[in-house]
Amino acid sequence: MKKLLLLATGGTITAIQGDEGLAPGMNAEELVSFLQAKDQNYQIVSKLLMNIDSTNMQPESWVEIAKAVYDNYSEYDGFVITHGTDTMAYTSAALSYMLQNLSKPVVITGSQIPINYKKTDAKKNVMDAIRFACEDTGGVFLVFDGRVIRGTRAVKIRTKSYDAFESINHPYVAYINDTGIKYVSSKPGKSTKKPKLDASLCPDVFLLKLLPGTKPELFSQLKPLYKGVIIESFGNGGIPFQGRDLLPEVRELIASGIAVVISTQCLEEGEDLNLYEVGRKVAQDRIILSGDMNTEAIVPKLMWALGKTEDLDEVKKIMEKPINQDTTL
C-alpha cells in the first residue's frame, strides 16, 4: 500500500463563500473528507501548509512547499499538492527546479470550482492526482482534467473551463480516465541519485511585455530594482530599433550586471533570434535565449539561477541548459 502526503495550500479548491466573495477556508482534513475512493490502495496523510488564494503566492511560498516535500521525502511514496489555479503553473515549474533527483512523483492539482460545490471538478482532479502519485515514477507533474503535464510545461490558458491547462511545446505525459492511466509514450523515469533540495531563489526578477510604443526610458527604472529582466518580445523575439530604439537600453541593462532573457509573446514554438534582422541585432549581446520555454517556467528558473550566482555567463549557462524537459534543443 502506498503512503502519500497531501499538502494543502489553499486556492479555489478549498474556497468558501464569504462577505467579499470566495476565499480559501477549508483545512486539509476537510478537503480529504470529500474524497471517496473504491478499492483504496493507498494511505493518505494530509497537512495544511498555507491557506491562501494563489494570486497571493510568493517565491518564498514555493520554497516552503519544496522544503515540506523534501523534509518528508523519506516517509512517503508520493506527494499531492493542492493549489489555486492562477499561479499553479509557476509553482509546478519552481518545484521542478528546487526538487532535484526525484524518484517519487510530486503532483500538483486544484480545481476551477470549490470541492464543496455540487458541480465541481475538484474531486476528480484530486483523485486523479492521488492515482498518479501512486505511480512508480519520479518528477514534478501537474494533473488537471484527466491530463498529466510536466511541471515545467504547464500553462493556464482558460479562466473558467475544466480544461484550464495545456502542455505547451511538449506532449502530455499521460491521460487518466476511469479505466486507468495511459501514457502518451513511455512512463517517465526516476532518478537513481540522492534527492536534493536546491531552494535558493532571488525574487528580484521583472517580466516586461513589449508593445508598439514602449518607451526606452522605462528601462532605466528597472536597474535599481531587479537583477533579472525577462523581455517578452514580438514573434520570434526581436527588439525594436527604429523609432523608439530599445537596443541601447537592453545593452545598458546587461552592462550594469542585469541578466536579460528574451522570450516571445507567442504561446507556442518559442523564440528564434537568428531569423530576422531585429533578432540578430539583439542576439549579438550577452542575451539569454529562452528557446521554447514558457513564461511560467522562465520566471522561476531565472530566480533559481540568480539564487546560485550573479555571474551573467553562469546564469546564461543555467538558463539555456534543459532541466526537467523545460526546453527543446
mmCIF file of C-alpha atoms in Angstrom:
data_model
loop_
_atom_site.group_PDB
_atom_site.id
_atom_site.type_symbol
_atom_site.label_atom_id
_atom_site.label_comp_id
_atom_site.label_asym_id
_atom_site.label_seq_id
_atom_site.Cartn_x
_atom_site.Cartn_y
_atom_site.Cartn_z
ATOM 1 C CA MET A 1 0.000 0.000 0.000
ATOM 2 C CA LYS A 2 1.316 3.416 -0.991
ATOM 3 C CA LYS A 3 1.708 6.076 1.662
ATOM 4 C CA LEU A 4 1.006 9.588 0.351
ATOM 5 C CA LEU A 5 1.319 13.067 1.807
ATOM 6 C CA LEU A 6 -1.239 15.674 0.721
ATOM 7 C CA LEU A 7 -0.113 19.261 1.258
ATOM 8 C CA ALA A 8 -2.909 21.821 1.031
ATOM 9 C CA THR A 9 -2.013 25.419 0.179
ATOM 10 C CA GLY A 10 -5.439 26.981 -0.335
ATOM 11 C CA GLY A 11 -6.894 28.088 -3.650
ATOM 12 C CA THR A 12 -10.349 27.715 -5.162
ATOM 13 C CA ILE A 13 -10.452 24.028 -4.268
ATOM 14 C CA THR A 14 -10.752 24.898 -0.546
ATOM 15 C CA ALA A 15 -12.736 28.120 -1.013
ATOM 16 C CA ILE A 16 -15.891 29.017 0.859
ATOM 17 C CA GLN A 17 -18.259 31.920 0.274
ATOM 18 C CA GLY A 18 -17.582 34.997 2.382
ATOM 19 C CA ASP A 19 -18.856 38.556 2.553
ATOM 20 C CA GLU A 20 -16.392 39.650 -0.113
ATOM 21 C CA GLY A 21 -16.566 36.577 -2.336
ATOM 22 C CA LEU A 22 -14.843 33.206 -2.468
ATOM 23 C CA ALA A 23 -11.731 32.758 -0.339
ATOM 24 C CA PRO A 24 -9.763 29.718 0.889
ATOM 25 C CA GLY A 25 -11.326 28.450 4.089
ATOM 26 C CA MET A 26 -11.073 24.658 4.483
ATOM 27 C CA ASN A 27 -8.306 22.814 6.222
ATOM 28 C CA ALA A 28 -6.612 19.737 4.775
ATOM 29 C CA GLU A 29 -8.741 17.235 6.702
ATOM 30 C CA GLU A 30 -11.960 18.857 5.468
ATOM 31 C CA LEU A 31 -10.637 18.690 1.924
ATOM 32 C CA VAL A 32 -9.835 14.989 2.151
ATOM 33 C CA SER A 33 -13.231 14.241 3.710
ATOM 34 C CA PHE A 34 -14.893 14.980 0.359
ATOM 35 C CA LEU A 35 -12.983 12.201 -1.397
ATOM 36 C CA GLN A 36 -14.482 8.766 -1.893
ATOM 37 C CA ALA A 37 -12.297 6.045 -3.340
ATOM 38 C CA LYS A 38 -13.183 2.490 -4.245
ATOM 39 C CA ASP A 39 -10.662 -0.291 -3.683
ATOM 40 C CA GLN A 40 -8.328 2.170 -1.975
ATOM 41 C CA ASN A 41 -4.726 1.051 -2.311
ATOM 42 C CA TYR A 42 -3.122 3.968 -0.539
ATOM 43 C CA GLN A 43 -2.901 5.636 2.834
ATOM 44 C CA ILE A 44 -3.048 9.410 2.788
ATOM 45 C CA VAL A 45 -1.842 11.864 5.407
ATOM 46 C CA SER A 46 -2.940 15.486 4.975
ATOM 47 C CA LYS A 47 -1.389 18.718 6.172
ATOM 48 C CA LEU A 48 -2.382 22.353 5.737
ATOM 49 C CA LEU A 49 0.783 24.136 4.675
ATOM 50 C CA MET A 50 -0.795 27.531 3.938
ATOM 51 C CA ASN A 51 -4.295 28.717 3.133
ATOM 52 C CA ILE A 52 -4.080 31.454 0.518
ATOM 53 C CA ASP A 53 -5.527 32.434 -2.821
ATOM 54 C CA SER A 54 -2.814 31.513 -5.319
ATOM 55 C CA THR A 55 -2.831 35.119 -6.536
ATOM 56 C CA ASN A 56 -1.007 35.785 -3.253
ATOM 57 C CA MET A 57 1.557 33.008 -3.823
ATOM 58 C CA GLN A 58 5.127 34.301 -3.498
ATOM 59 C CA PRO A 59 8.565 32.836 -4.310
ATOM 60 C CA GLU A 60 9.026 32.362 -0.571
ATOM 61 C CA SER A 61 5.893 30.188 -0.633
ATOM 62 C CA TRP A 62 7.478 27.981 -3.310
ATOM 63 C CA VAL A 63 10.443 27.447 -1.005
ATOM 64 C CA GLU A 64 8.127 26.486 1.862
ATOM 65 C CA ILE A 65 6.357 23.913 -0.321
ATOM 66 C CA ALA A 66 9.632 22.478 -1.638
ATOM 67 C CA LYS A 67 11.036 22.171 1.897
ATOM 68 C CA ALA A 68 7.861 20.425 3.085
ATOM 69 C CA VAL A 69 8.255 17.803 0.344
ATOM 70 C CA TYR A 70 11.971 17.377 0.971
ATOM 71 C CA ASP A 71 11.637 17.152 4.770
ATOM 72 C CA ASN A 72 9.054 14.376 4.425
ATOM 73 C CA TYR A 73 10.577 12.698 1.389
ATOM 74 C CA SER A 74 11.812 9.535 3.093
ATOM 75 C CA GLU A 75 8.494 8.861 4.834
ATOM 76 C CA TYR A 76 6.157 8.828 1.825
ATOM 77 C CA ASP A 77 5.882 7.184 -1.583
ATOM 78 C CA GLY A 78 4.343 10.166 -3.328
ATOM 79 C CA PHE A 79 3.097 13.699 -2.775
ATOM 80 C CA VAL A 80 -0.049 15.612 -3.761
ATOM 81 C CA ILE A 81 -0.134 19.399 -3.507
ATOM 82 C CA THR A 82 -3.480 21.170 -3.793
ATOM 83 C CA HIS A 83 -3.129 24.714 -5.075
ATOM 84 C CA GLY A 84 -5.038 27.571 -6.641
ATOM 85 C CA THR A 85 -5.034 27.524 -10.429
ATOM 86 C CA ASP A 86 -3.960 31.106 -11.148
ATOM 87 C CA THR A 87 -0.276 30.613 -10.283
ATOM 88 C CA MET A 88 -0.186 26.816 -10.221
ATOM 89 C CA ALA A 89 1.990 26.600 -13.345
ATOM 90 C CA TYR A 90 4.593 28.917 -11.803
ATOM 91 C CA THR A 91 4.685 26.770 -8.672
ATOM 92 C CA SER A 92 4.944 23.494 -10.578
ATOM 93 C CA ALA A 93 7.882 24.862 -12.567
ATOM 94 C CA ALA A 94 9.570 26.272 -9.463
ATOM 95 C CA LEU A 95 9.318 22.898 -7.705
ATOM 96 C CA SER A 96 10.796 21.242 -10.807
ATOM 97 C CA TYR A 97 13.984 23.253 -10.285
ATOM 98 C CA MET A 98 14.183 23.216 -6.492
ATOM 99 C CA LEU A 99 13.497 19.484 -6.042
ATOM 100 C CA GLN A 100 16.258 17.632 -7.844
ATOM 101 C CA ASN A 101 16.835 13.897 -8.442
ATOM 102 C CA LEU A 102 13.292 12.775 -7.661
ATOM 103 C CA SER A 103 12.488 9.076 -7.653
ATOM 104 C CA LYS A 104 8.933 9.702 -6.462
ATOM 105 C CA PRO A 105 6.050 11.658 -8.010
ATOM 106 C CA VAL A 106 5.225 15.143 -6.759
ATOM 107 C CA VAL A 107 1.808 16.014 -8.185
ATOM 108 C CA ILE A 108 0.166 19.420 -8.085
ATOM 109 C CA THR A 109 -3.540 19.925 -8.733
ATOM 110 C CA GLY A 110 -6.520 22.108 -7.925
ATOM 111 C CA SER A 111 -9.905 22.977 -9.351
ATOM 112 C CA GLN A 112 -11.952 25.612 -11.085
ATOM 113 C CA ILE A 113 -14.872 25.120 -8.684
ATOM 114 C CA PRO A 114 -14.666 24.588 -4.884
ATOM 115 C CA ILE A 115 -14.816 20.999 -3.687
ATOM 116 C CA ASN A 116 -17.890 21.637 -1.542
ATOM 117 C CA TYR A 117 -19.999 22.647 -4.555
ATOM 118 C CA LYS A 118 -22.361 20.086 -6.037
ATOM 119 C CA LYS A 119 -20.956 20.538 -9.527
ATOM 120 C CA THR A 120 -17.188 20.565 -9.076
ATOM 121 C CA ASP A 121 -14.099 19.313 -10.859
ATOM 122 C CA ALA A 122 -12.183 19.155 -7.586
ATOM 123 C CA LYS A 123 -12.954 15.570 -6.582
ATOM 124 C CA LYS A 124 -11.904 14.148 -9.937
ATOM 125 C CA ASN A 125 -8.743 16.224 -10.086
ATOM 126 C CA VAL A 126 -7.598 15.252 -6.602
ATOM 127 C CA MET A 127 -8.394 11.580 -7.120
ATOM 128 C CA ASP A 128 -6.520 11.645 -10.442
ATOM 129 C CA ALA A 129 -3.574 13.301 -8.699
ATOM 130 C CA ILE A 130 -3.633 10.643 -5.984
ATOM 131 C CA ARG A 131 -3.680 7.888 -8.595
ATOM 132 C CA PHE A 132 -0.696 9.380 -10.369
ATOM 133 C CA ALA A 133 1.134 9.920 -7.076
ATOM 134 C CA CYS A 134 0.945 6.134 -6.627
ATOM 135 C CA GLU A 135 2.811 5.549 -9.893
ATOM 136 C CA ASP A 136 6.358 4.190 -9.985
ATOM 137 C CA THR A 137 7.932 7.310 -11.482
ATOM 138 C CA GLY A 138 9.741 10.452 -10.408
ATOM 139 C CA GLY A 139 9.440 14.162 -11.040
ATOM 140 C CA VAL A 140 7.059 17.093 -10.676
ATOM 141 C CA PHE A 141 3.772 16.873 -12.580
ATOM 142 C CA LEU A 142 0.602 18.914 -12.905
ATOM 143 C CA VAL A 143 -2.598 16.859 -13.113
ATOM 144 C CA PHE A 144 -5.797 18.545 -14.259
ATOM 145 C CA ASP A 145 -8.899 17.461 -16.177
ATOM 146 C CA GLY A 146 -7.553 13.958 -16.719
ATOM 147 C CA ARG A 147 -4.251 15.091 -18.194
ATOM 148 C CA VAL A 148 -0.745 14.795 -16.795
ATOM 149 C CA ILE A 149 1.658 17.613 -17.708
ATOM 150 C CA ARG A 150 5.362 18.047 -16.990
ATOM 151 C CA GLY A 151 5.827 20.582 -14.209
ATOM 152 C CA THR A 152 7.897 22.810 -16.493
ATOM 153 C CA ARG A 153 5.473 22.771 -19.409
ATOM 154 C CA ALA A 154 2.082 23.668 -17.954
ATOM 155 C CA VAL A 155 0.300 26.915 -18.801
ATOM 156 C CA LYS A 156 -3.137 28.040 -17.688
ATOM 157 C CA ILE A 157 -4.938 29.245 -20.805
ATOM 158 C CA ARG A 158 -8.595 29.240 -19.675
ATOM 159 C CA THR A 159 -10.087 31.033 -16.682
ATOM 160 C CA LYS A 160 -13.300 29.062 -16.166
ATOM 161 C CA SER A 161 -13.352 25.819 -18.156
ATOM 162 C CA TYR A 162 -12.414 22.499 -16.579
ATOM 163 C CA ASP A 163 -9.639 22.008 -19.149
ATOM 164 C CA ALA A 164 -7.792 25.058 -17.860
ATOM 165 C CA PHE A 165 -4.240 23.868 -18.516
ATOM 166 C CA GLU A 166 -2.318 22.876 -21.618
ATOM 167 C CA SER A 167 1.089 21.343 -22.123
ATOM 168 C CA ILE A 168 2.944 23.880 -24.254
ATOM 169 C CA ASN A 169 5.621 22.772 -26.734
ATOM 170 C CA HIS A 170 5.723 19.296 -25.195
ATOM 171 C CA PRO A 171 3.440 16.235 -25.340
ATOM 172 C CA TYR A 172 1.231 15.323 -22.426
ATOM 173 C CA VAL A 173 2.799 12.764 -20.130
ATOM 174 C CA ALA A 174 -0.383 10.728 -19.749
ATOM 175 C CA TYR A 175 -4.174 10.696 -19.709
ATOM 176 C CA ILE A 176 -6.200 9.498 -16.724
ATOM 177 C CA ASN A 177 -9.708 8.071 -17.000
ATOM 178 C CA ASP A 178 -11.925 5.527 -15.246
ATOM 179 C CA THR A 179 -10.023 2.608 -16.734
ATOM 180 C CA GLY A 180 -6.544 3.718 -15.717
ATOM 181 C CA ILE A 181 -3.517 5.798 -16.673
ATOM 182 C CA LYS A 182 -2.483 5.792 -20.330
ATOM 183 C CA TYR A 183 0.996 7.133 -21.045
ATOM 184 C CA VAL A 184 1.435 9.057 -24.281
ATOM 185 C CA SER A 185 4.807 7.473 -24.996
ATOM 186 C CA SER A 186 6.594 5.808 -22.106
ATOM 187 C CA LYS A 187 6.418 6.219 -18.367
ATOM 188 C CA PRO A 188 8.850 8.922 -17.177
ATOM 189 C CA GLY A 189 11.915 7.511 -15.500
ATOM 190 C CA LYS A 190 13.027 8.181 -11.966
ATOM 191 C CA SER A 191 16.366 9.307 -10.663
ATOM 192 C CA THR A 192 18.766 6.886 -9.007
ATOM 193 C CA LYS A 193 20.663 9.754 -7.367
ATOM 194 C CA LYS A 194 20.131 11.082 -3.878
ATOM 195 C CA PRO A 195 17.296 13.645 -3.775
ATOM 196 C CA LYS A 196 18.432 17.223 -3.367
ATOM 197 C CA LEU A 197 16.771 20.426 -2.216
ATOM 198 C CA ASP A 198 18.122 23.404 -4.147
ATOM 199 C CA ALA A 199 15.885 26.216 -2.957
ATOM 200 C CA SER A 200 17.983 29.388 -3.082
ATOM 201 C CA LEU A 201 15.902 31.898 -5.016
ATOM 202 C CA CYS A 202 16.459 35.531 -5.940
ATOM 203 C CA PRO A 203 12.979 37.013 -6.414
ATOM 204 C CA ASP A 204 14.312 40.239 -7.978
ATOM 205 C CA VAL A 205 13.040 39.377 -11.455
ATOM 206 C CA PHE A 206 10.851 41.507 -13.699
ATOM 207 C CA LEU A 207 8.738 40.464 -16.683
ATOM 208 C CA LEU A 208 8.336 43.144 -19.361
ATOM 209 C CA LYS A 209 5.836 42.661 -22.153
ATOM 210 C CA LEU A 210 6.732 44.868 -25.093
ATOM 211 C CA LEU A 211 4.119 46.736 -27.065
ATOM 212 C CA PRO A 212 4.381 49.107 -30.018
ATOM 213 C CA GLY A 213 5.404 52.375 -28.381
ATOM 214 C CA THR A 214 7.270 51.039 -25.329
ATOM 215 C CA LYS A 215 9.395 53.932 -24.038
ATOM 216 C CA PRO A 216 13.175 53.431 -23.793
ATOM 217 C CA GLU A 217 13.174 55.496 -20.588
ATOM 218 C CA LEU A 218 11.364 52.664 -18.815
ATOM 219 C CA PHE A 219 14.482 50.503 -18.744
ATOM 220 C CA SER A 220 16.476 52.843 -16.513
ATOM 221 C CA GLN A 221 13.770 52.493 -13.876
ATOM 222 C CA LEU A 222 14.351 48.749 -13.698
ATOM 223 C CA LYS A 223 18.077 48.839 -12.922
ATOM 224 C CA PRO A 224 17.919 49.690 -9.191
ATOM 225 C CA LEU A 225 15.089 47.249 -8.528
ATOM 226 C CA TYR A 226 15.897 43.995 -10.352
ATOM 227 C CA LYS A 227 18.754 41.592 -11.017
ATOM 228 C CA GLY A 228 16.997 39.848 -13.892
ATOM 229 C CA VAL A 229 14.656 41.089 -16.632
ATOM 230 C CA ILE A 230 12.629 38.878 -18.960
ATOM 231 C CA ILE A 231 11.556 40.659 -22.129
ATOM 232 C CA GLU A 232 8.502 39.199 -23.841
ATOM 233 C CA SER A 233 9.002 40.497 -27.354
ATOM 234 C CA PHE A 234 7.078 40.004 -30.587
ATOM 235 C CA GLY A 235 7.074 36.924 -32.804
ATOM 236 C CA ASN A 236 10.496 35.295 -32.863
ATOM 237 C CA GLY A 237 11.863 37.674 -30.235
ATOM 238 C CA GLY A 238 13.191 40.782 -31.986
ATOM 239 C CA ILE A 239 13.702 44.114 -30.211
ATOM 240 C CA PRO A 240 12.533 47.402 -31.850
ATOM 241 C CA PHE A 241 15.457 49.550 -33.048
ATOM 242 C CA GLN A 242 13.701 52.150 -35.214
ATOM 243 C CA GLY A 243 11.599 54.964 -33.858
ATOM 244 C CA ARG A 244 11.778 54.184 -30.169
ATOM 245 C CA ASP A 245 15.117 52.341 -30.161
ATOM 246 C CA LEU A 246 15.246 49.888 -27.259
ATOM 247 C CA LEU A 247 18.554 48.208 -28.132
ATOM 248 C CA PRO A 248 20.839 50.684 -26.287
ATOM 249 C CA GLU A 249 18.713 50.266 -23.180
ATOM 250 C CA VAL A 250 18.909 46.486 -23.353
ATOM 251 C CA ARG A 251 22.702 46.702 -23.719
ATOM 252 C CA GLU A 252 22.858 49.073 -20.754
ATOM 253 C CA LEU A 253 20.921 46.642 -18.581
ATOM 254 C CA ILE A 254 23.436 43.893 -19.380
ATOM 255 C CA ALA A 255 26.407 46.235 -18.876
ATOM 256 C CA SER A 256 25.086 47.067 -15.411
ATOM 257 C CA GLY A 257 25.104 43.378 -14.454
ATOM 258 C CA ILE A 258 21.437 42.532 -15.011
ATOM 259 C CA ALA A 259 20.565 39.176 -16.584
ATOM 260 C CA VAL A 260 18.331 39.745 -19.624
ATOM 261 C CA VAL A 261 16.223 36.941 -21.107
ATOM 262 C CA ILE A 262 14.473 37.297 -24.450
ATOM 263 C CA SER A 263 11.196 35.443 -24.842
ATOM 264 C CA THR A 264 8.168 35.753 -27.091
ATOM 265 C CA GLN A 265 4.560 36.688 -26.519
ATOM 266 C CA CYS A 266 3.571 33.805 -28.783
ATOM 267 C CA LEU A 267 2.427 30.831 -26.746
ATOM 268 C CA GLU A 268 3.842 28.132 -28.975
ATOM 269 C CA GLU A 269 7.089 27.332 -30.828
ATOM 270 C CA GLY A 270 9.364 29.732 -28.922
ATOM 271 C CA GLU A 271 11.847 32.412 -29.966
ATOM 272 C CA ASP A 272 14.404 32.366 -32.780
ATOM 273 C CA LEU A 273 16.612 35.467 -32.754
ATOM 274 C CA ASN A 274 18.611 34.361 -35.790
ATOM 275 C CA LEU A 275 15.698 34.561 -38.202
ATOM 276 C CA TYR A 276 15.230 38.313 -38.674
ATOM 277 C CA GLU A 277 17.394 41.436 -38.527
ATOM 278 C CA VAL A 278 15.516 42.658 -35.452
ATOM 279 C CA GLY A 279 16.543 39.471 -33.691
ATOM 280 C CA ARG A 280 20.130 39.278 -34.861
ATOM 281 C CA LYS A 281 20.845 42.813 -33.714
ATOM 282 C CA VAL A 282 19.972 41.905 -30.133
ATOM 283 C CA ALA A 283 21.428 38.389 -30.279
ATOM 284 C CA GLN A 284 24.899 39.896 -30.668
ATOM 285 C CA ASP A 285 24.770 40.892 -26.988
ATOM 286 C CA ARG A 286 25.028 38.637 -23.943
ATOM 287 C CA ILE A 287 21.356 37.867 -24.188
ATOM 288 C CA ILE A 288 19.915 34.736 -22.559
ATOM 289 C CA LEU A 289 17.886 32.719 -25.051
ATOM 290 C CA SER A 290 14.723 31.034 -23.818
ATOM 291 C CA GLY A 291 14.097 28.640 -26.717
ATOM 292 C CA ASP A 292 10.593 27.224 -26.430
ATOM 293 C CA MET A 293 10.308 27.587 -22.659
ATOM 294 C CA ASN A 294 7.068 29.096 -21.413
ATOM 295 C CA THR A 295 6.954 32.208 -19.241
ATOM 296 C CA GLU A 296 5.730 30.243 -16.221
ATOM 297 C CA ALA A 297 8.986 28.279 -16.317
ATOM 298 C CA ILE A 298 11.323 31.125 -17.320
ATOM 299 C CA VAL A 299 10.372 33.260 -14.312
ATOM 300 C CA PRO A 300 11.171 30.741 -11.531
ATOM 301 C CA LYS A 301 14.164 29.369 -13.448
ATOM 302 C CA LEU A 302 15.730 32.830 -13.618
ATOM 303 C CA MET A 303 15.052 33.361 -9.904
ATOM 304 C CA TRP A 304 16.648 29.977 -9.250
ATOM 305 C CA ALA A 305 19.679 30.715 -11.434
ATOM 306 C CA LEU A 306 20.229 34.122 -9.817
ATOM 307 C CA GLY A 307 19.934 32.449 -6.421
ATOM 308 C CA LYS A 308 23.054 30.476 -7.341
ATOM 309 C CA THR A 309 25.206 33.151 -8.946
ATOM 310 C CA GLU A 310 25.283 36.724 -10.229
ATOM 311 C CA ASP A 311 27.900 35.869 -12.861
ATOM 312 C CA LEU A 312 25.990 36.548 -16.088
ATOM 313 C CA ASP A 313 27.885 33.909 -18.049
ATOM 314 C CA GLU A 314 26.964 31.275 -15.457
ATOM 315 C CA VAL A 315 23.357 32.452 -15.339
ATOM 316 C CA LYS A 316 23.197 32.127 -19.130
ATOM 317 C CA LYS A 317 24.554 28.556 -18.963
ATOM 318 C CA ILE A 318 21.996 27.554 -16.329
ATOM 319 C CA MET A 319 19.092 29.183 -18.159
ATOM 320 C CA GLU A 320 19.909 27.681 -21.552
ATOM 321 C CA LYS A 321 20.545 24.169 -20.220
ATOM 322 C CA PRO A 322 17.432 21.931 -20.420
ATOM 323 C CA ILE A 323 16.250 20.930 -16.943
ATOM 324 C CA ASN A 324 13.379 18.533 -16.435
ATOM 325 C CA GLN A 325 12.477 18.903 -20.120
ATOM 326 C CA ASP A 326 11.706 22.613 -19.809
ATOM 327 C CA THR A 327 13.069 23.375 -23.266
ATOM 328 C CA THR A 328 13.713 21.569 -26.530
ATOM 329 C CA LEU A 329 17.184 21.744 -28.019
#
